[in-house]
Short mmCIF file of C-alpha atoms and ligand atoms in Angstrom, two decimals:
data_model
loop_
_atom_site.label_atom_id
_atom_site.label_comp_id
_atom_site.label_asym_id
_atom_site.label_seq_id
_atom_site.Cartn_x
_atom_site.Cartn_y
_atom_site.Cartn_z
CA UNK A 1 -11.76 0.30 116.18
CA UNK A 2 -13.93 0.42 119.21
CA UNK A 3 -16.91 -0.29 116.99
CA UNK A 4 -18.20 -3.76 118.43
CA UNK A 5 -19.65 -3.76 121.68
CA UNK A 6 -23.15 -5.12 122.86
CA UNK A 7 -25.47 -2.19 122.06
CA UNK A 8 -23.74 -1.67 118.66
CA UNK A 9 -24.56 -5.45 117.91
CA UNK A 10 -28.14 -5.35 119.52
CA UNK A 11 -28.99 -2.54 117.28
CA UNK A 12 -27.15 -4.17 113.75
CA UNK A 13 -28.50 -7.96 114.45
CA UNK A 14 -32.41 -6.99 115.52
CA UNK A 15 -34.16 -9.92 116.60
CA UNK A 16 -31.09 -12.07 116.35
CA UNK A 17 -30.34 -13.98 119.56
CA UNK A 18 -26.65 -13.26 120.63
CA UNK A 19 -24.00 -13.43 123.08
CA UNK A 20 -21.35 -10.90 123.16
CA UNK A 21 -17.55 -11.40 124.74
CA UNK A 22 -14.93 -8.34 124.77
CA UNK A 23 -12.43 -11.38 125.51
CA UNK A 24 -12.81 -15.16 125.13
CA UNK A 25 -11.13 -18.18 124.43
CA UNK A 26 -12.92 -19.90 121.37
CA UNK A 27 -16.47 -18.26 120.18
CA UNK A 28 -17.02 -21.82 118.61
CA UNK A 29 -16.73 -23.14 122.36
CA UNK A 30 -19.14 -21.02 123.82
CA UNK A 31 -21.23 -21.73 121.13
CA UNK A 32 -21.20 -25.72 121.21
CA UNK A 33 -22.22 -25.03 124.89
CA UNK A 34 -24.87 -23.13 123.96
CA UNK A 35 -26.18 -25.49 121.54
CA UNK A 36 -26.11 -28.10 123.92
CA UNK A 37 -28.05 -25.92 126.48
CA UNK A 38 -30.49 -26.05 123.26
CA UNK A 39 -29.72 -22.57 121.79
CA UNK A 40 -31.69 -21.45 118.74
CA UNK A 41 -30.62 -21.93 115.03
CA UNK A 42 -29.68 -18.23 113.99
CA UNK A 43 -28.17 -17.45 117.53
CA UNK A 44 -25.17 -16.08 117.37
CA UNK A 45 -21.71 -15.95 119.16
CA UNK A 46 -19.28 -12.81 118.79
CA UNK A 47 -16.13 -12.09 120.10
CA UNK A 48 -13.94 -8.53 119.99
CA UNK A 49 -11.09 -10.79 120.89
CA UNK A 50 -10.15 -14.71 120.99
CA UNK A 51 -7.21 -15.71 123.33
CA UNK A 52 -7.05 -19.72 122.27
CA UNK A 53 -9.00 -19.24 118.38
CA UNK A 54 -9.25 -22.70 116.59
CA UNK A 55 -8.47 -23.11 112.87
CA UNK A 56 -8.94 -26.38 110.78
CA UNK A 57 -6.06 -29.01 111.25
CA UNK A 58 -5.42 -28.48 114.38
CA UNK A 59 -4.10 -24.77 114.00
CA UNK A 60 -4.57 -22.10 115.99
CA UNK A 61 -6.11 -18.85 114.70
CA UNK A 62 -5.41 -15.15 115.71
CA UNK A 63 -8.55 -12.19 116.59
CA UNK A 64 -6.48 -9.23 117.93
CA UNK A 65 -8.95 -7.12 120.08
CA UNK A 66 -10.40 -4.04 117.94
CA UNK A 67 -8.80 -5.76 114.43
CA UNK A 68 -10.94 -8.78 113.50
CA UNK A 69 -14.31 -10.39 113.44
CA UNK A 70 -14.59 -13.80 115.44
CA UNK A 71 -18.01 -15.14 115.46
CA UNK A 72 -20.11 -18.37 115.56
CA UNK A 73 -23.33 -19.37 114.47
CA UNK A 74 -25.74 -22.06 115.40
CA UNK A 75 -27.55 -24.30 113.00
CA UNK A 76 -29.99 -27.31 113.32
CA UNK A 77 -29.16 -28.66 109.23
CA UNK A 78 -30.63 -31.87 108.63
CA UNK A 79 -28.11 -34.43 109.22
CA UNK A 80 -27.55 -35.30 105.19
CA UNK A 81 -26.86 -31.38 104.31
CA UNK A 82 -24.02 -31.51 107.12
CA UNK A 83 -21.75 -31.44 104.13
CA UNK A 84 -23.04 -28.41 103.14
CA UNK A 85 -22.48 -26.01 105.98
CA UNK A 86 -18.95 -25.34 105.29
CA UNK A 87 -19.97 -24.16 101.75
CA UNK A 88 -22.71 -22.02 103.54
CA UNK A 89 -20.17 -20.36 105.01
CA UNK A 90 -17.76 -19.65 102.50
CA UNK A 91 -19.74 -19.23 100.15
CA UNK A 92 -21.55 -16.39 102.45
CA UNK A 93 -18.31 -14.61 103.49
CA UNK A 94 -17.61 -14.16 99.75
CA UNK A 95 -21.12 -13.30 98.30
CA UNK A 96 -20.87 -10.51 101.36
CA UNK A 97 -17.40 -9.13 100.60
CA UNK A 98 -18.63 -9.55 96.38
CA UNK A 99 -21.21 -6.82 97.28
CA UNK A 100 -19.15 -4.68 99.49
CA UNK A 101 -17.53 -4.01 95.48
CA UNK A 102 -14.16 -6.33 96.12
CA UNK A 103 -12.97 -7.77 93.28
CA UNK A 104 -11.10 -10.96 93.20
CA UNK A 105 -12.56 -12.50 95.74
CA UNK A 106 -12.09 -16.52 95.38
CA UNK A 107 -12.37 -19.29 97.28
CA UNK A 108 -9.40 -21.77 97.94
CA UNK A 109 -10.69 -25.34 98.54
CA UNK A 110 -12.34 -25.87 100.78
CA UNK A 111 -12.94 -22.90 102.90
CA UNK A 112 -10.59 -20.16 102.76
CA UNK A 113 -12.07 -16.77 101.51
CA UNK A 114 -9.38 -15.18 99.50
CA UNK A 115 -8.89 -11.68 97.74
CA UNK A 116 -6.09 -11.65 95.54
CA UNK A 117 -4.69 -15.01 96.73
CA UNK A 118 -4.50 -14.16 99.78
CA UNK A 119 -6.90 -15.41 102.85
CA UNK A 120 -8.61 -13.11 104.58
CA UNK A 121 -11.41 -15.35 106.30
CA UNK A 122 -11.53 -18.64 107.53
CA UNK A 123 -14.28 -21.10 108.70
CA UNK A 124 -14.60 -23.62 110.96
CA UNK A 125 -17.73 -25.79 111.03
CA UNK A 126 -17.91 -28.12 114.45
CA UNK A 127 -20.73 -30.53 114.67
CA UNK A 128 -22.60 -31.54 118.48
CA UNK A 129 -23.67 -34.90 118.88
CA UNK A 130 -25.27 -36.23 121.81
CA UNK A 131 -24.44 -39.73 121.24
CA UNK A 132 -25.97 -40.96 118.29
CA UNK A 133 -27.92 -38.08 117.67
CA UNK A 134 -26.85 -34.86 115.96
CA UNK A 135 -27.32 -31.66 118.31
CA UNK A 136 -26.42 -29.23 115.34
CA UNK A 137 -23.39 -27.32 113.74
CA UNK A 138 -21.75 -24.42 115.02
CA UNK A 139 -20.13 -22.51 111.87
CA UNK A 140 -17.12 -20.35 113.10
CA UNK A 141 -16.32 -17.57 111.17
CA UNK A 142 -13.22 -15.54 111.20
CA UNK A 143 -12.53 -12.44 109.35
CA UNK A 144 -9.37 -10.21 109.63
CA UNK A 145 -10.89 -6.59 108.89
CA UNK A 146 -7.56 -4.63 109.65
CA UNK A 147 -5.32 -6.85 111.06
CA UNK A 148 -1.40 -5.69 109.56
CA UNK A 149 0.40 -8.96 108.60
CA UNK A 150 3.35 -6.84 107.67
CA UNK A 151 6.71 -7.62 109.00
CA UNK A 152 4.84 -11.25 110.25
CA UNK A 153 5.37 -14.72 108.97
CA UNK A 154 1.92 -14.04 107.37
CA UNK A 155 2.61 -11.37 105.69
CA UNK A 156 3.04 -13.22 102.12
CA UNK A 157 -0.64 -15.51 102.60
CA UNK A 158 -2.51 -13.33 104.81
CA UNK A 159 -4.38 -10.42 104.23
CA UNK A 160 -7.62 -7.89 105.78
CA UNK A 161 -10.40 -6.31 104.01
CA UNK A 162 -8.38 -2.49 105.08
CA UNK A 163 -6.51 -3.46 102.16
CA UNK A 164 -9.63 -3.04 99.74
CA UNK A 165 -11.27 -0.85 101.19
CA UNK A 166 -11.48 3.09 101.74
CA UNK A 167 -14.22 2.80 104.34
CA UNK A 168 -14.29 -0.05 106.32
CA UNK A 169 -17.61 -0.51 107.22
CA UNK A 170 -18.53 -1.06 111.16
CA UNK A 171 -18.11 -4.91 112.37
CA UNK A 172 -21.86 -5.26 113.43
CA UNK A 173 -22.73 -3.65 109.90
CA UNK A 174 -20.37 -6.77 108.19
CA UNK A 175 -21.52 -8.92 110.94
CA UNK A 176 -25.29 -8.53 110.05
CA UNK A 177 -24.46 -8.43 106.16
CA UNK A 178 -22.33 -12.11 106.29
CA UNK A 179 -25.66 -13.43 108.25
CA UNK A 180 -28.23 -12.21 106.46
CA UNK A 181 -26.40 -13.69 102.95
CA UNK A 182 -26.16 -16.86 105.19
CA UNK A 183 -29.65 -17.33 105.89
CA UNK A 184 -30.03 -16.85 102.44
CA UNK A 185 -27.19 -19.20 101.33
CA UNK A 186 -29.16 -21.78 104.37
CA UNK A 187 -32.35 -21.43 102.34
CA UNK A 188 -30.83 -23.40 99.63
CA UNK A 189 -29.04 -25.52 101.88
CA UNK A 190 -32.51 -26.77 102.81
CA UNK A 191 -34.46 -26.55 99.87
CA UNK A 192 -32.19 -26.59 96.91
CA UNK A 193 -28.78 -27.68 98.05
CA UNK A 194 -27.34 -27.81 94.17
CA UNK A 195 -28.01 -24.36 93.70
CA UNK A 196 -25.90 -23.55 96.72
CA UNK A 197 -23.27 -26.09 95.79
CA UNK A 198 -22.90 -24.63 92.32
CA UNK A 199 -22.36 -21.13 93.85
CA UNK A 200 -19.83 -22.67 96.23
CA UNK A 201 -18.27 -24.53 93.24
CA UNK A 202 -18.47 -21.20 91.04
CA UNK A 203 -15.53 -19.48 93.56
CA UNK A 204 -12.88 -22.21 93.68
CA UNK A 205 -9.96 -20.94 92.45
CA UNK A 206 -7.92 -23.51 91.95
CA UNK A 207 -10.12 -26.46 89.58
CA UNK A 208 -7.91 -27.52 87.14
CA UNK A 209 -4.43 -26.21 88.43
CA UNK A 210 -1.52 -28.42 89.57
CA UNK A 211 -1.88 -28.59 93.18
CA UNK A 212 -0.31 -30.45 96.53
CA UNK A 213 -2.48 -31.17 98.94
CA UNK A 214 -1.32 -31.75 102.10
CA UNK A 215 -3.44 -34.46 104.35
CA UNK A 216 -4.47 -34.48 107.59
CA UNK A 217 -2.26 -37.37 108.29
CA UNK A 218 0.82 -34.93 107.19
CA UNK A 219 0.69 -37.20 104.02
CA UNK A 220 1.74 -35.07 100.71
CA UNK A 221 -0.20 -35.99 97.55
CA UNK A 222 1.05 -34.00 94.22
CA UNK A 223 -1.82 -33.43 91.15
CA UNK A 224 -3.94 -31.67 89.44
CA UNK A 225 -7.41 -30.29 90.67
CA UNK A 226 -10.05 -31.45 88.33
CA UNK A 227 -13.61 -31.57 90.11
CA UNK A 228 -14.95 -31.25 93.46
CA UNK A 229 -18.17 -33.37 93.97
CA UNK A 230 -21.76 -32.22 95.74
CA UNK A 231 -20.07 -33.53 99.32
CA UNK A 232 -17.09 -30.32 98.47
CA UNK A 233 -14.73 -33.43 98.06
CA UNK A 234 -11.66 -32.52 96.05
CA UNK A 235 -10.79 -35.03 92.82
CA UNK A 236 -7.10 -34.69 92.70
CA UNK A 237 -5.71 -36.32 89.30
CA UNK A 238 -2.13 -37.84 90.44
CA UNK A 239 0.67 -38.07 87.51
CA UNK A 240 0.12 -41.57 86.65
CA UNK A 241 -3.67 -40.56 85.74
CA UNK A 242 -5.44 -41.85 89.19
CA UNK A 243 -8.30 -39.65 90.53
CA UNK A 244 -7.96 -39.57 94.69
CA UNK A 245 -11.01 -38.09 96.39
CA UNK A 246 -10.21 -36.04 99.14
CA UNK A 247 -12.44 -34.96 101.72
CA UNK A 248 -10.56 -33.26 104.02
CA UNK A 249 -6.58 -31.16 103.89
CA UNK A 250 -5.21 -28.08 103.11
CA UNK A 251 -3.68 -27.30 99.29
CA UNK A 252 -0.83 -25.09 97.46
CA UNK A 253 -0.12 -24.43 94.26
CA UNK A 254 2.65 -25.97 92.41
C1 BTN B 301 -9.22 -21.88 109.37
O1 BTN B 301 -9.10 -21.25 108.32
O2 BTN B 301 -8.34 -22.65 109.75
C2 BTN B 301 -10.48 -21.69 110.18
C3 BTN B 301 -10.42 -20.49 111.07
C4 BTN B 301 -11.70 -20.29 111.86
C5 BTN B 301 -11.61 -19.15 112.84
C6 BTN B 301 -12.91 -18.86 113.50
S1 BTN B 301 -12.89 -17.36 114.43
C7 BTN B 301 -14.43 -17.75 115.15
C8 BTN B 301 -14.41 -19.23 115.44
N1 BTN B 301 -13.80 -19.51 116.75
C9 BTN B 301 -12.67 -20.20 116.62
O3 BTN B 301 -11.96 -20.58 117.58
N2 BTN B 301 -12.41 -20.45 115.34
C10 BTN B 301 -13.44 -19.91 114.47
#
């Protein structure tokens, strides 16, 4: 797919600022710079490819050139919604593919976008300080569009929107459609957080299944799922009947 250049993008994102890379290491990276080099909330950093992509715990994360979608936005939240920007972005990602007509689109605590169980996006929110003082949040997105897990370690846990889809729509077209649902979703993260907490909430697929949750100390906690609070905390119910509230890790069924 040779569908995502810069004049495809100029044309989908309008008025958008943004900063286009054929090949790059991290779009999160280039966006934290440009943050700190006081780039505009609603600026946006895309990528056709990513040769050193982060993912959350310390893992790395894959955009094949032509396959993928690898992009991150800036945001100036106010520092007490900063719990809330993951959410915007998962929540976003699945509103957008929701209206694209895929079914079974869920969310898998806290910010995996999954169809049929299996991830097809990822986020990865990275705040800028400057000292004491919050700079703002970039929220790195990543979206396999056709990337083939076949024949890969992935292949059971992994899958891309080609697999629900007849006509994949053009990256700048999904591009623009997962922003424009995020400005929406940031709306609410401004003036009625709840509202976009409950629609974050609404997509878990997991509340109330036995669970193990794996920490980010490599620490293995075994329970049951029942509540995540307004901060996207999980409430993990342990066998002896013990509620653990855990902020950050990375869960499995039982
Ligand atoms: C995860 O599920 O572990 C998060 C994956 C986040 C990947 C995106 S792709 C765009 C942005 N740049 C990165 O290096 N990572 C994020």
């Amino acid at each position: 797919m040779m569908d995502l250049d810069t004049i495809s993008l100029a044309s989908a994102l309008g008025n958008r600022p943004f900063r286009f890379y054929p090949s790059v290491g991290s779009t999160n990276d280039i966006a934290m710079t440009w943050l700190r080099e006081g780039g505009p909330s609603g600026g946006v950093v895309v990528a056709d490819e990513q040769t050193s992509g982060r993912g959350r715990l310390q893992r790395t994360w894959q955009t094949p050139p032509g396959r993928a979608i690898a992009m991150s936005l800036l945001l100036h939240p106010p520092i007490q919604n900063l719990p809330l920007v993951m959410m915007l972005g998962a929540w976003g990602v699945a509103a957008t593919l929701e209206q694209m007509g895929i079914q079974r689109v869920g969310i898998k605590w806290p910010n995996d976008i999954q169809i049929d169980g299996k991830k097809v996006c990822g986020i990865l929110p990275e705040i800028v300080w400057e000292g004491n003082n919050l700079v703002g949040v970039v929220l790195g997105i990543g979206i396999n569009v056709d990337v083939d897990f076949r024949d890969t370690p992935l292949a059971q846990t992994a899958t891309s929107l080609s697999a629900f889809l007849d006509d994949i729509p053009p990256r700048p077209t999904i591009i623009r459609d997962v922003l424009a649902q995020i400005d929406l979703g940031y709306n609410d993260l401004i003036y009625a957080p709840h509202k976009l907490v409950d629609a974050w909430r609404a997509r878990l697929n997991m509340l109330g299944k036995p669970l193990q949750v794996m920490l980010s100390t490599g620490q293995i906690i075994v329970g049951r799922a029942v509540a995540v609070d307004d901060e996207g905390a999980l409430r993990l119910e342990k066998p002896d009947g013990s509620v653990q509230r855990i902020l950050f890790g990375d869960i499995s069924n039982l």
